Each structure stands twice: as structure tokens, then as C-alpha cells.
Coordinates of C-alpha atoms in Angstrom, one line a residue:
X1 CA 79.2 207.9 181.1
X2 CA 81.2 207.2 184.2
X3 CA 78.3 207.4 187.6
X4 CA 79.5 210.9 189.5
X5 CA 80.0 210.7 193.3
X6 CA 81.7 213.2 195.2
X7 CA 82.3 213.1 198.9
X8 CA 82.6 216.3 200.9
X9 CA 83.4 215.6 204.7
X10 CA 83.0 218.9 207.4
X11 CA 81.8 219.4 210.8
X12 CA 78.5 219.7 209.0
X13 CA 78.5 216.0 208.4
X14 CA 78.9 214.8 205.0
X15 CA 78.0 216.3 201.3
X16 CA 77.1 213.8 198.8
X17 CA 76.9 214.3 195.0
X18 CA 75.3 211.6 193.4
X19 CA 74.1 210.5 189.9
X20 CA 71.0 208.0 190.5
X21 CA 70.4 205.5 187.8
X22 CA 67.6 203.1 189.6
X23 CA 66.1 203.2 192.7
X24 CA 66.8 202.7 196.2
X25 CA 65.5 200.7 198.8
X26 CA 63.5 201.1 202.1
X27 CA 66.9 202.1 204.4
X28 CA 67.7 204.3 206.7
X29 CA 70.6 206.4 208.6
X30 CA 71.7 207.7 211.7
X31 CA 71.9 211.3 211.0
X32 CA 69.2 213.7 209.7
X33 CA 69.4 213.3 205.9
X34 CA 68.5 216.7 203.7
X35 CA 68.7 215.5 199.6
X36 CA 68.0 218.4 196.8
X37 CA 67.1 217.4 193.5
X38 CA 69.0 219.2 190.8
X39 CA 67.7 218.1 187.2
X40 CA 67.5 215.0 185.5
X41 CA 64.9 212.0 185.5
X42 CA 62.0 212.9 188.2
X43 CA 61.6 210.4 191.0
X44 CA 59.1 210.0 194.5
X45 CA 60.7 209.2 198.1
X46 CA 58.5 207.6 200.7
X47 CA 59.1 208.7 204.0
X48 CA 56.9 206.2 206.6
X49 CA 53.2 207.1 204.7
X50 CA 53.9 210.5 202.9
X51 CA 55.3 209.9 199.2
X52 CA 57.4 213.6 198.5
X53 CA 57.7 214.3 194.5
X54 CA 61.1 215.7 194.2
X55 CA 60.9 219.3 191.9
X56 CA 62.7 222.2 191.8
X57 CA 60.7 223.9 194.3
X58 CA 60.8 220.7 196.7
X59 CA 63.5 218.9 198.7
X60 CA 63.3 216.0 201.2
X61 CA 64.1 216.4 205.1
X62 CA 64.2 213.0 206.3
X63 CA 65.0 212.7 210.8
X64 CA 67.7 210.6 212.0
X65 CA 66.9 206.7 212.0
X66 CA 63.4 207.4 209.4
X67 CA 63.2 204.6 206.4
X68 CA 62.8 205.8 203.0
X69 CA 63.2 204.7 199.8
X70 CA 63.3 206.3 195.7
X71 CA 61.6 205.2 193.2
X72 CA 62.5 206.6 189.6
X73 CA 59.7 207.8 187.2
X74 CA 61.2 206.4 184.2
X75 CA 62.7 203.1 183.6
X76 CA 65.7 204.7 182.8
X77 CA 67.6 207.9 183.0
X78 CA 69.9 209.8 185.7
X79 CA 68.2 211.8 188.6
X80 CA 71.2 214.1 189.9
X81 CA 71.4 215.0 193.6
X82 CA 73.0 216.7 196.1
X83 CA 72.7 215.0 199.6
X84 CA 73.4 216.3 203.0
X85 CA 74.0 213.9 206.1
X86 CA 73.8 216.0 208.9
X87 CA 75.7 214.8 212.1
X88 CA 73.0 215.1 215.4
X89 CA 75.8 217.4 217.3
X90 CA 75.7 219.9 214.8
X91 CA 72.0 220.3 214.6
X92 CA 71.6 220.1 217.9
X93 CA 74.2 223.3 218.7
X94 CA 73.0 225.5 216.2
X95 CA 69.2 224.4 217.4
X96 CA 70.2 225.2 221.1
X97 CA 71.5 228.8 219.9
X98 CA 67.9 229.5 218.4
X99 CA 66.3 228.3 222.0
X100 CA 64.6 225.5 220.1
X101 CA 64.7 221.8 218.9
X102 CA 64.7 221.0 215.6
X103 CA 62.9 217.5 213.8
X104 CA 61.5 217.4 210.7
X105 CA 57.6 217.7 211.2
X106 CA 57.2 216.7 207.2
X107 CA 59.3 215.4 204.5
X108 CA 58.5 218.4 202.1
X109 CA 61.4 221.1 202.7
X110 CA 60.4 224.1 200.2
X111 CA 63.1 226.1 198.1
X112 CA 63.0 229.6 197.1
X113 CA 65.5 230.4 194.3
X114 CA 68.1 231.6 196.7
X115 CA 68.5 228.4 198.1
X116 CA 68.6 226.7 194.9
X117 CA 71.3 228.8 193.7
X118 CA 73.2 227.8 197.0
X119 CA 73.0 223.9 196.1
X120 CA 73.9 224.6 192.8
X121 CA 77.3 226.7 194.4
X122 CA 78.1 224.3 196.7
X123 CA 77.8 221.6 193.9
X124 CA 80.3 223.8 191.8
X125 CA 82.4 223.6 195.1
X126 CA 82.7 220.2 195.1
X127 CA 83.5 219.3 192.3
X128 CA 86.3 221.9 192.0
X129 CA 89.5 220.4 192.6
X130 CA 90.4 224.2 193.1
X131 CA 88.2 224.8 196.3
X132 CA 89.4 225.3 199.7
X133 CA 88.0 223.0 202.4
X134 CA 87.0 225.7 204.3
X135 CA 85.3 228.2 201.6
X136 CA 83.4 224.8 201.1
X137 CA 82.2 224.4 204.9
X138 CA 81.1 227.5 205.4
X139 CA 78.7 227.5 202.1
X140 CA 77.3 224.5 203.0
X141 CA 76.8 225.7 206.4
X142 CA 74.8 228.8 205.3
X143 CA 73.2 226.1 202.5
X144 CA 71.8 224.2 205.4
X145 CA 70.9 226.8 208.0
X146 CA 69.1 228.0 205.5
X147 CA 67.4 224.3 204.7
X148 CA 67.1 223.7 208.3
X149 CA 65.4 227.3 208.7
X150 CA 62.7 226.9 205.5
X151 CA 61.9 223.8 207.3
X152 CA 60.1 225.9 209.8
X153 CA 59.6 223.1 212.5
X154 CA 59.8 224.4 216.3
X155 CA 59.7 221.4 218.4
X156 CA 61.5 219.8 221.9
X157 CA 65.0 218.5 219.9
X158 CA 64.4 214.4 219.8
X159 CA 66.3 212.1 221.9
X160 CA 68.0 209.0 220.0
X161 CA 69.5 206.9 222.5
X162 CA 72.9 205.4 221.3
X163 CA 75.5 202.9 222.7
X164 CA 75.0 201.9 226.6
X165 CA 71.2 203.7 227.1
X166 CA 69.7 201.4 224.6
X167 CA 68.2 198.7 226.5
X168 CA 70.4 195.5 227.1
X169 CA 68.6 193.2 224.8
X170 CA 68.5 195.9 221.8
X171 CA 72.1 195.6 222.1
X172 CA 72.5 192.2 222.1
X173 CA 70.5 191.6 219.0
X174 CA 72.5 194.7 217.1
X175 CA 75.5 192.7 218.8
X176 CA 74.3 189.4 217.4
X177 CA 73.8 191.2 213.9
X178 CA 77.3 192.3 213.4
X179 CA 78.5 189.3 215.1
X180 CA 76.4 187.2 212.4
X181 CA 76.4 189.5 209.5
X182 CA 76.8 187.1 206.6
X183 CA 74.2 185.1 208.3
X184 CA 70.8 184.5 206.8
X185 CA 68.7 184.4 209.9
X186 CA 65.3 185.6 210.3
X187 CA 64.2 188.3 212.4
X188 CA 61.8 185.8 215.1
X189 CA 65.6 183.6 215.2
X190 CA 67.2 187.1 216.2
X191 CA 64.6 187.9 218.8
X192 CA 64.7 184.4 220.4
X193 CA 68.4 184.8 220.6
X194 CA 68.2 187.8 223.4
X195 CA 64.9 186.2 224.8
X196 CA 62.6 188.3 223.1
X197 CA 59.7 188.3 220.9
X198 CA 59.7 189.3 217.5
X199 CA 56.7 191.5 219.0
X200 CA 58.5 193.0 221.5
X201 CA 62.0 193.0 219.3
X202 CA 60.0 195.1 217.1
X203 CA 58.9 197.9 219.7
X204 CA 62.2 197.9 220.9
X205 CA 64.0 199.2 217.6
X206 CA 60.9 201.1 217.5
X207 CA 60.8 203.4 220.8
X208 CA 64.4 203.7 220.8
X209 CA 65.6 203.8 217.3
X210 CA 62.7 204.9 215.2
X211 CA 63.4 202.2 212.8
X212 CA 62.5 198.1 212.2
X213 CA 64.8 195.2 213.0
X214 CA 64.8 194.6 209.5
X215 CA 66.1 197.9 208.1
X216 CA 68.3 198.0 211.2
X217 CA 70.1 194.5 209.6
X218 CA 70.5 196.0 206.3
X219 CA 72.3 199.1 207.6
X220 CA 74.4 197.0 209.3
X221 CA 75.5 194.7 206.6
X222 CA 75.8 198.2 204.6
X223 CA 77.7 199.4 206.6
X224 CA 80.1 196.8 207.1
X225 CA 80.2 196.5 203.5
X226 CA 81.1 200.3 203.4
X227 CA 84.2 199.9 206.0
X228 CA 85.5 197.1 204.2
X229 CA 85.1 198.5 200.7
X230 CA 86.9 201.9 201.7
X231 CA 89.3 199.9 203.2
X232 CA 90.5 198.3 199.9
X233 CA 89.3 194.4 200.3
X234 CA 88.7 192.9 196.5
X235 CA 85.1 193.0 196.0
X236 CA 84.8 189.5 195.6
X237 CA 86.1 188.6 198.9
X238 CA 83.6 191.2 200.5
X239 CA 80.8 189.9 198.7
X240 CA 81.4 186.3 199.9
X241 CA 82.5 187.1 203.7
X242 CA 79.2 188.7 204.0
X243 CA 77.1 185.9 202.5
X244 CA 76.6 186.6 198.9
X245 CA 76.7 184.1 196.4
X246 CA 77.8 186.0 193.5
X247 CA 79.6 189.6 193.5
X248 CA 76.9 191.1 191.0
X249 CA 74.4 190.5 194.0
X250 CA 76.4 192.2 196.2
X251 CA 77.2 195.3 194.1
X252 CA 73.0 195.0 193.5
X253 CA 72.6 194.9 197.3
X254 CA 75.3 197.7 197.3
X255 CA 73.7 200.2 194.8
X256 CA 70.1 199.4 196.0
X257 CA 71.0 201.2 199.7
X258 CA 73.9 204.1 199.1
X259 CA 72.7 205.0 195.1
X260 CA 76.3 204.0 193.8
X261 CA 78.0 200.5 192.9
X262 CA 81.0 199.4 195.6
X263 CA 84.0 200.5 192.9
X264 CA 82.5 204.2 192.7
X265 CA 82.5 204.3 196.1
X266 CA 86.1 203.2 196.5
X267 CA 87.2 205.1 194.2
X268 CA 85.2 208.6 196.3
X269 CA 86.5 207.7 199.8
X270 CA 89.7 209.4 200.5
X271 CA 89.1 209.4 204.2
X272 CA 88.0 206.9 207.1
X273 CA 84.0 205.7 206.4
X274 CA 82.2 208.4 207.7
X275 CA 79.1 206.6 210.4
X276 CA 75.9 207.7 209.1
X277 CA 74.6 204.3 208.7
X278 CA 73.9 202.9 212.4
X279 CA 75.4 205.3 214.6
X280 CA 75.4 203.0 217.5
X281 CA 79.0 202.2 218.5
X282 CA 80.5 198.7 218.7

């Protein structure tokens, strides 16, 4: 059975369906991440310290720039999802219009059936051929004002500083990183570069980006991988211009960050890569 991946672009962000068949590791995004498990083999994400059992009454919330991971309860199966990547200016509008910030104070978003039944009618949206883009937007819009609402979390909306706030030397290193992308340097070889300490490089991505220097890296070389992959390069070639020594460790490398292998990915991208890997511009 083929994997299934649908991509749903809006002014939502971007709707994800996706068939997991293994597990995922520590990585992270630059956009507010809402995933719903629909049926299949069970699973646990780790967000920082809290571990959230995905169910039919629980979904995961994760905040822009937060690592976590999936780890499958069975050494084989298919966990199905459907995933929300939710761009920061559409959160923050419809948080304004309440006269509140919104952040996810926990992991743990709880469903009530009416919600489910909204995943599973956007789901049937998606993957209708039939659907209009806009009878699509507007039920995953009430879909995630609805998640964003059960979420319950009233709190001042969280600054993530992006492109020319970040401090100088936080953009040299993410500089050097794409710069050096098939490169296998460490992390205290990346700090000495823009006269830092590994220490310091580490509060850095820290206070400003909520994240590590070394998930940082691997969104970066995922998200190359992503641009050049929807962008038709031979899989081979991509897999050796970022530093791979074999294609079947790059499509490992692949799978292990966005759930899917490079092909199925090609083959779901019918627009430009959408950016909710980094988020900070070149």
C-alpha cells in the first residue's frame, strides 16, 4: 500500500494528511503545529519533558520553534494523521480579535466529538479531488478555531524574533549553516566560527528561537532538502550535494523529520515549499 500524503495549502497555513509508518525524530518548525490522531497504530510525542499519548480524545498543540518527536507503539503498523501548520500571522489576528495571546500552555489539546467529526470532514475534503479550495479553507478554519479555543490558554501572544532582530551572531551561524549545509561540522566548530561559545551559542538559539543549534541544523538541511526535492532535482544528486553517502540515508534522514520518504513528497507538492521549517529568511 502506497504511503498517503495530501497537501492542503490556505491562509490557515498548511493541512497535512499523513500515513506514519516509523517514527520521527526530535525536530522542530517555525509555525505552531496542531496534529490529530485519526486511527491506526497508537504512538507517544514528546514535547520538551511531557510525553502526550495520542487517543481519540487527545490531540497535540505543539508552539512555534518547540522540539518533538513520535515514537510508535508497535514495531510496525500505520498511525494516520491529520496535521495542521499554523502560520504565526493567522494566529496572531484571530488572537488579537479575542483581546488575547494565544501559546500553548500544554501539549494535551482535548477533543469533544464535534471536533473529531470536523477532522474527520476536513480529511474527506482533502482528499476529494471534487472540493473547492475555498469550502476547504473555511472548514479548516472553524476546525482550528475550534482547536485553538479547546486549548483554553489566555496568555501575552509570544514574540519570535525572525530575520534582522535576531542578534548578529545567531545569524551568522544560521548563515554559516546553509552556507555549509552538506558539511559535517560540530556544533563548538559552528560557535567558534561567529566568536562564540558553544555555551553561549546555545542560549542564543535558546532565548530567541526556543530551540537548540542542533535541531536548528537539521531543519535547515530539511529544509533545503524540501526546496530542492519539490523542485524536481534526482534524488541522488540531492542526497550527495548535501553530504550523504548513499541515497537510502538520505530518504532515512528524509522520512525520520517530515513522516514521508522524498518521492511521496514530490509527488504531493503541487505548489512552491511552503516555510514551516525555519522561518528565518535568507
Amino acid at each position: 500500500m502506497a504511503e498517503a500524503y495530501a497537501l492542503h495549502e490556505g491562509a490557515f497555513g498548511t493541512a497535512i494528511v499523513l500515513e506514519l509508518r516509523g517514527n520521527l525524530v526530535p525536530h522542530a518548525h517555525s509555525e505552531a503545529q496542531i496534529a490529530f490522531w485519526l486511527g491506526g497504530a497508537r504512538g507517544t510525542a514528546r514535547v520538551g519533558d511531557e510525553r502526550v499519548e495520542y487517543s481519540e480524545d487527545l490531540a497535540l498543540g505543539v508552539n512555534a520553534f518547540e522540539s518533538h518527536d513520535f515514537a510508535m507503539h508497535e514495531d510496525s503498523g500505520v498511525a494516520v494523521f491529520l496535521v495542521f501548520m499554523v502560520r504565526h500571522e493567522w494566529l496572531k489576528e484571530r488572537a488579537d480579535a479575542a483581546g488575547r495571546g494565544f501559546r500553548f500552555a500544554t501539549p494535551r489539546v482535548h477533543i469533544d466529538a464535534a471536533l473529531r467529526r470536523a477532522c474527520w470532514q476536513v480529511l474527506d475534503l482533502i482528499l476529494s479531488a471534487q472540493s473547492p479550495r475555498a469550502a476547504v479553507d473555511d472548514q479548516v478554519e472553524r476546525l482550528l478555531e475550534a482547536a485553538t479555543d479547546a486549548a483554553n490558554e489566555v496568555a501575552p501572544w509570544p514574540h519570535i524574533a525572525l530575520g534582522a532582530s535576531l542578534d548578529h551572531r545567531l545569524r551568522a551561524a544560521i548563515a554559516h549553516m546553509r552556507a555549509h549545509v552538506s558539511d559535517k561540522a560540530t556544533i563548538d566548530e559552528i560557535a567558534g566560527r561567529v566568536g562564540l561559545s558553544r555555551g553561549h551559542l546555545f542560549a542564543l538559539f535558546r532565548d530567541q528561537l526556543n530551540t537548540t543549534p542542533q535541531v536548528f541544523w537539521s531543519a535547515v538541511r530539511v529544509e533545503e532538502a524540501m526546496r530542492r526535492v519539490g523542485d524536481g532535482a534526482p534524488l541522488t544528486d540531492v542526497a550527495l550535494d548535501l553530504g550523504f553517502s548513499a541515497p537510502g540515508n538520505f530518504s532515512r534522514f528524509f522520512k525520520e523529520h517530515t513522516g514521508v520518504s522524498p518521492s511521496i513528497f514530490r509527488r504531493a507538492v503541487r505548489a512552491p515549499m511552503p516555510s514551516t521549517v525555519t522561518g528565518v529568511p535568507r
